[in-house]
N, CA, C and O atoms as a MOPAC input file, in Angstrom:
PM7 MOZYME 1SCF
protein

 N     -8.17300 1    -7.89400 1     5.97900 1
 C     -8.29000 1    -8.07300 1     4.55100 1
 C     -9.65900 1    -7.57900 1     4.12200 1
 O    -10.67300 1    -7.92900 1     4.72500 1
 N     -9.68100 1    -6.78300 1     3.10400 1
 C    -10.94000 1    -6.30200 1     2.55000 1
 C    -11.40900 1    -7.26300 1     1.48000 1
 O    -10.75200 1    -7.41100 1     0.45000 1
 N    -12.53100 1    -7.91700 1     1.70500 1
 C    -13.03600 1    -8.81900 1     0.67900 1
 C    -14.29100 1    -8.25500 1     0.03800 1
 O    -15.15200 1    -9.00700 1    -0.42000 1
 N    -14.39700 1    -6.93800 1     0.00500 1
 C    -15.49300 1    -6.29300 1    -0.69000 1
 C    -15.30800 1    -6.52600 1    -2.17700 1
 O    -14.26900 1    -6.18600 1    -2.74300 1
 N    -16.30900 1    -7.10000 1    -2.80300 1
 C    -16.20400 1    -7.46700 1    -4.21600 1
 C    -16.31300 1    -6.24800 1    -5.10900 1
 O    -17.13700 1    -5.36500 1    -4.87000 1
 N    -15.47200 1    -6.20100 1    -6.15100 1
 C    -15.65600 1    -5.13800 1    -7.13600 1
 C    -17.00000 1    -5.31900 1    -7.82900 1
 O    -17.54400 1    -6.42300 1    -7.83700 1
 N    -17.52900 1    -4.27700 1    -8.39700 1
 C    -18.83300 1    -4.37400 1    -9.03900 1
 C    -18.77700 1    -5.15400 1   -10.34300 1
 O    -19.79800 1    -5.66500 1   -10.80200 1
 N    -17.58600 1    -5.25400 1   -10.94900 1
 C    -17.45500 1    -6.00900 1   -12.19100 1
 C    -17.40900 1    -7.49400 1   -11.89000 1
 O    -17.26700 1    -7.90000 1   -10.73700 1
 N    -17.53000 1    -8.31000 1   -12.94600 1
 C    -17.48200 1    -9.75600 1   -12.78200 1
 C    -16.08300 1   -10.32100 1   -12.80200 1
 O    -15.89300 1   -11.50500 1   -12.52300 1
 N    -15.09100 1    -9.49800 1   -13.12600 1
 C    -13.70200 1    -9.95400 1   -13.17200 1
 C    -12.79400 1    -8.79800 1   -12.77600 1
 O    -13.18100 1    -7.63100 1   -12.83800 1
 N    -11.57200 1    -9.15000 1   -12.36700 1
 C    -10.61200 1    -8.11000 1   -11.98800 1
 C     -9.23100 1    -8.49000 1   -12.49200 1
 O     -8.93100 1    -9.66400 1   -12.70800 1
 N     -8.40600 1    -7.48400 1   -12.67500 1
 C     -7.03600 1    -7.70800 1   -13.12600 1
 C     -6.23300 1    -8.37200 1   -12.00400 1
 O     -6.67800 1    -8.44800 1   -10.85900 1
 N     -5.05500 1    -8.84400 1   -12.35800 1
 C     -4.17100 1    -9.44500 1   -11.35800 1
 C     -3.84700 1    -8.42800 1   -10.26500 1
 O     -3.89400 1    -8.76000 1    -9.08000 1
 N     -3.52300 1    -7.20200 1   -10.64800 1
 C     -3.22100 1    -6.16800 1    -9.64600 1
 C     -4.42500 1    -5.88300 1    -8.75000 1
 O     -4.26900 1    -5.72000 1    -7.54000 1
 N     -5.61700 1    -5.82200 1    -9.32800 1
 C     -6.83200 1    -5.59600 1    -8.53600 1
 C     -7.06800 1    -6.76200 1    -7.58500 1
 O     -7.43500 1    -6.55800 1    -6.42800 1
 N     -6.85700 1    -7.99000 1    -8.07000 1
 C     -7.02800 1    -9.16500 1    -7.21700 1
 C     -6.05000 1    -9.12200 1    -6.04700 1
 O     -6.42600 1    -9.38000 1    -4.90400 1
 N     -4.79800 1    -8.79600 1    -6.34100 1
 C     -3.78400 1    -8.73800 1    -5.28500 1
 C     -4.14800 1    -7.70500 1    -4.22600 1
 O     -3.97100 1    -7.95300 1    -3.03300 1
 N     -4.64900 1    -6.56100 1    -4.64600 1
 C     -5.08000 1    -5.53400 1    -3.69400 1
 C     -6.28500 1    -6.02400 1    -2.90000 1
 O     -6.34500 1    -5.83000 1    -1.68600 1
 N     -7.24100 1    -6.65400 1    -3.56800 1
 C     -8.45300 1    -7.17300 1    -2.93300 1
 C     -8.11700 1    -8.23300 1    -1.89300 1
 O     -8.69000 1    -8.25100 1    -0.80400 1
 N     -7.17300 1    -9.12500 1    -2.24300 1
 C     -6.82300 1   -10.24200 1    -1.36500 1
 C     -5.67600 1    -9.91300 1    -0.41000 1
 O     -5.32900 1   -10.73000 1     0.44300 1
 N     -5.09000 1    -8.73700 1    -0.54500 1
 C     -3.94400 1    -8.31900 1     0.27900 1
 C     -2.77600 1    -9.29400 1     0.16200 1
 O     -2.18500 1    -9.69400 1     1.16500 1
 N     -2.45000 1    -9.67300 1    -1.08400 1
 C     -1.29800 1   -10.53700 1    -1.33400 1
 C     -0.41000 1    -9.87800 1    -2.38300 1
 O     -0.85100 1    -8.98700 1    -3.10900 1
 N      0.83100 1   -10.31800 1    -2.45800 1
 C      1.76000 1    -9.78800 1    -3.46000 1
 C      1.52400 1   -10.47800 1    -4.80300 1
 O      0.87500 1   -11.52200 1    -4.87700 1
 N      2.06300 1    -9.87500 1    -5.85900 1
 C      1.99200 1   -10.50900 1    -7.18200 1
 C      2.74200 1   -11.84400 1    -7.16200 1
 O      2.31000 1   -12.80600 1    -7.79500 1
 N      3.86100 1   -11.90400 1    -6.43800 1
 C      4.62500 1   -13.15200 1    -6.34600 1
 C      3.77400 1   -14.25300 1    -5.70800 1
 O      3.75400 1   -15.38500 1    -6.19300 1
 N      3.07400 1   -13.92000 1    -4.62200 1
 C      2.18600 1   -14.89100 1    -3.96500 1
 C      1.06200 1   -15.29700 1    -4.91200 1
 O      0.68500 1   -16.46700 1    -4.95600 1
 N      0.52100 1   -14.33500 1    -5.67300 1
 C     -0.52500 1   -14.65200 1    -6.64200 1
 C     -0.03000 1   -15.69700 1    -7.63100 1
 O     -0.71200 1   -16.69300 1    -7.87400 1
 N      1.14800 1   -15.48000 1    -8.20200 1
 C      1.65700 1   -16.41100 1    -9.20900 1
 C      2.04300 1   -17.75500 1    -8.60000 1
 O      1.95800 1   -18.77800 1    -9.28100 1
 N      2.46500 1   -17.78100 1    -7.33400 1
 C      2.68800 1   -19.07400 1    -6.66600 1
 C      1.37100 1   -19.82700 1    -6.51800 1
 O      1.31300 1   -21.03200 1    -6.76100 1
 N      0.31900 1   -19.12600 1    -6.12100 1
 C     -1.00700 1   -19.74300 1    -5.98900 1
 C     -1.51400 1   -20.23100 1    -7.34800 1
 O     -2.07700 1   -21.32100 1    -7.45200 1
 N     -1.31000 1   -19.41800 1    -8.38600 1
 C     -1.73200 1   -19.80200 1    -9.73900 1
 C     -0.96600 1   -21.03300 1   -10.21500 1
 O     -1.57000 1   -21.96700 1   -10.74300 1
 N      0.34700 1   -21.04800 1   -10.03700 1
 C      1.16000 1   -22.18300 1   -10.47900 1
 C      0.81400 1   -23.46000 1    -9.72600 1
 O      0.99500 1   -24.55800 1   -10.25200 1
 N      0.32000 1   -23.32600 1    -8.50300 1
 C     -0.11600 1   -24.47500 1    -7.71400 1
 C     -1.53200 1   -24.90900 1    -8.08600 1
 O     -2.02100 1   -25.92300 1    -7.58600 1
 N     -2.19600 1   -24.14700 1    -8.96200 1
 C     -3.53700 1   -24.50400 1    -9.41100 1
 C     -4.65000 1   -24.04500 1    -8.49700 1
 O     -5.78600 1   -24.49700 1    -8.64100 1
 N     -4.35700 1   -23.15500 1    -7.55700 1
 C     -5.38200 1   -22.71200 1    -6.61300 1
 C     -6.14600 1   -21.47700 1    -7.06900 1
 O     -7.24400 1   -21.21500 1    -6.57600 1
 N     -5.58000 1   -20.70900 1    -8.00700 1
 C     -6.26200 1   -19.54100 1    -8.56900 1
 C     -6.30800 1   -19.71100 1   -10.07700 1
 O     -5.29500 1   -20.01700 1   -10.70600 1
 N     -7.48400 1   -19.51200 1   -10.65500 1
 C     -7.62900 1   -19.59800 1   -12.10700 1
 C     -7.43800 1   -18.21800 1   -12.71900 1
 O     -7.98800 1   -17.22800 1   -12.23700 1
 N     -6.66100 1   -18.17000 1   -13.77500 1
 C     -6.41900 1   -16.93600 1   -14.50800 1
 C     -7.00800 1   -17.11700 1   -15.89400 1
 O     -6.74200 1   -18.12300 1   -16.55200 1
 N     -7.79300 1   -16.17000 1   -16.34000 1
 C     -8.43500 1   -16.24500 1   -17.65300 1
 C     -7.99600 1   -15.07700 1   -18.50800 1
 O     -7.52400 1   -14.06000 1   -18.00000 1
 N     -8.15500 1   -15.23300 1   -19.81500 1
 C     -7.75400 1   -14.19200 1   -20.76000 1
 C     -8.99100 1   -13.56900 1   -21.39500 1
 O     -9.91800 1   -14.26400 1   -21.81000 1
 N     -8.97700 1   -12.25300 1   -21.45900 1
 C     -9.96500 1   -11.49600 1   -22.22900 1
 C     -9.13000 1   -10.67400 1   -23.19700 1
 O     -8.56700 1    -9.64200 1   -22.83200 1
 N     -9.05900 1   -11.14200 1   -24.42600 1
 C     -8.15200 1   -10.51600 1   -25.38200 1
 C     -6.72800 1   -10.72400 1   -24.90500 1
 O     -6.29700 1   -11.86200 1   -24.71900 1
 N     -5.99300 1    -9.64200 1   -24.70500 1
 C     -4.61700 1    -9.71800 1   -24.21900 1
 C     -4.52200 1    -9.57400 1   -22.70400 1
 O     -3.44100 1    -9.72600 1   -22.13400 1
 N     -5.63300 1    -9.28700 1   -22.05500 1
 C     -5.62700 1    -9.02600 1   -20.61400 1
 C     -5.91700 1   -10.30400 1   -19.82400 1
 O     -6.81300 1   -11.07300 1   -20.17100 1
 N     -5.15700 1   -10.51200 1   -18.77100 1
 C     -5.38400 1   -11.63000 1   -17.85500 1
 C     -6.25900 1   -11.14700 1   -16.71000 1
 O     -6.00300 1   -10.09200 1   -16.12900 1
 N     -7.29200 1   -11.91800 1   -16.38300 1
 C     -8.22400 1   -11.52900 1   -15.32800 1
 C     -8.54900 1   -12.71700 1   -14.42800 1
 O     -8.39100 1   -13.87700 1   -14.80800 1
 N     -9.00500 1   -12.39000 1   -13.23400 1
 C     -9.53200 1   -13.37500 1   -12.29600 1
 C    -11.03200 1   -13.11900 1   -12.20800 1
 O    -11.45900 1   -12.01400 1   -11.87300 1
 N    -11.82700 1   -14.13700 1   -12.50800 1
 C    -13.28300 1   -14.02300 1   -12.42100 1
 C    -13.66600 1   -13.96400 1   -10.94100 1
 O    -13.09400 1   -14.68000 1   -10.11800 1
 N    -14.61800 1   -13.12400 1   -10.61300 1
 C    -14.98800 1   -12.89900 1    -9.21300 1
 C    -15.36300 1   -14.19400 1    -8.50500 1
 O    -14.98100 1   -14.39000 1    -7.35100 1
 N    -16.09800 1   -15.07800 1    -9.16100 1
 C    -16.48800 1   -16.33700 1    -8.51200 1
 C    -15.26100 1   -17.18800 1    -8.18900 1
 O    -15.24200 1   -17.87800 1    -7.16900 1
 N    -14.22900 1   -17.14900 1    -9.05000 1
 C    -12.98500 1   -17.87500 1    -8.77200 1
 C    -12.23900 1   -17.24100 1    -7.60400 1
 O    -11.64200 1   -17.94700 1    -6.79200 1
 N    -12.27000 1   -15.91200 1    -7.51600 1
 C    -11.60900 1   -15.20800 1    -6.41500 1
 C    -12.26100 1   -15.57200 1    -5.08200 1
 O    -11.56700 1   -15.82600 1    -4.09800 1
 N    -13.57700 1   -15.59600 1    -5.05300 1
 C    -14.29700 1   -15.93400 1    -3.82000 1
 C    -14.05400 1   -17.39700 1    -3.45000 1
 O    -13.89500 1   -17.72100 1    -2.27300 1
 N    -14.02500 1   -18.28800 1    -4.45700 1
 C    -13.75200 1   -19.70500 1    -4.19200 1
 C    -12.35700 1   -19.88300 1    -3.59400 1
 O    -12.17300 1   -20.67600 1    -2.67000 1
 N    -11.37300 1   -19.14700 1    -4.12200 1
 C    -10.01000 1   -19.21200 1    -3.58200 1
 C    -10.00500 1   -18.75000 1    -2.12500 1
 O     -9.40400 1   -19.39500 1    -1.26500 1
 N    -10.66900 1   -17.64600 1    -1.85700 1
 C    -10.71400 1   -17.10200 1    -0.50200 1
 C    -11.37700 1   -18.09100 1     0.45600 1
 O    -10.88900 1   -18.29800 1     1.56700 1
 N    -12.47400 1   -18.69500 1     0.03800 1
 C    -13.18900 1   -19.64300 1     0.89200 1
 C    -12.40900 1   -20.93400 1     1.12000 1
 O    -12.64100 1   -21.62600 1     2.11100 1
 N    -11.48400 1   -21.26900 1     0.21200 1
 C    -10.68800 1   -22.48800 1     0.34400 1
 C     -9.49300 1   -22.31700 1     1.28200 1
 O     -8.84900 1   -23.30100 1     1.64500 1
 N     -9.19400 1   -21.08600 1     1.67700 1
 C     -8.07900 1   -20.85500 1     2.59000 1
 C     -8.39300 1   -21.46300 1     3.95400 1
 O     -9.55000 1   -21.48800 1     4.37200 1
 N     -7.36600 1   -21.95400 1     4.64900 1
 C     -7.61800 1   -22.52000 1     5.98000 1
 C     -8.04900 1   -21.43600 1     6.96600 1
 O     -7.63900 1   -20.27900 1     6.87200 1
 N     -8.87900 1   -21.84800 1     7.90300 1
 C     -9.33700 1   -20.90900 1     8.92700 1
 C     -8.21300 1   -20.64100 1     9.92500 1
 O     -7.38700 1   -21.51000 1    10.20400 1
 N     -8.20300 1   -19.44400 1    10.44500 1
 C     -7.20800 1   -19.08500 1    11.46100 1
 C     -7.51500 1   -19.82700 1    12.75600 1
 O     -8.67400 1   -20.09000 1    13.07700 1
 N     -6.48700 1   -20.15000 1    13.47300 1
 C     -6.66700 1   -20.89400 1    14.73200 1
 C     -7.22300 1   -20.00700 1    15.81200 1
 O     -7.43900 1   -20.46200 1    16.93500 1

C-alpha cells in the first residue's frame, strides 16, 4: 500500500481509494461505520489528509 500523502490537504474519494488501495464500496462501508470522515467543499466530497492518516493508523496491525 502506498501511503505517500498528496501535497494537498484533502483528496477526493477516488484519490483516497487509490491512496489506501481500497474499493469505493469498502470506502463507503468504512464511512457508514463512522471510521472515515467525509467532508464537503461546495458540491465536492473530500477526505481531509489528517483524517485519512488517522484512519490508516487505526487499522489493526498485521500478525
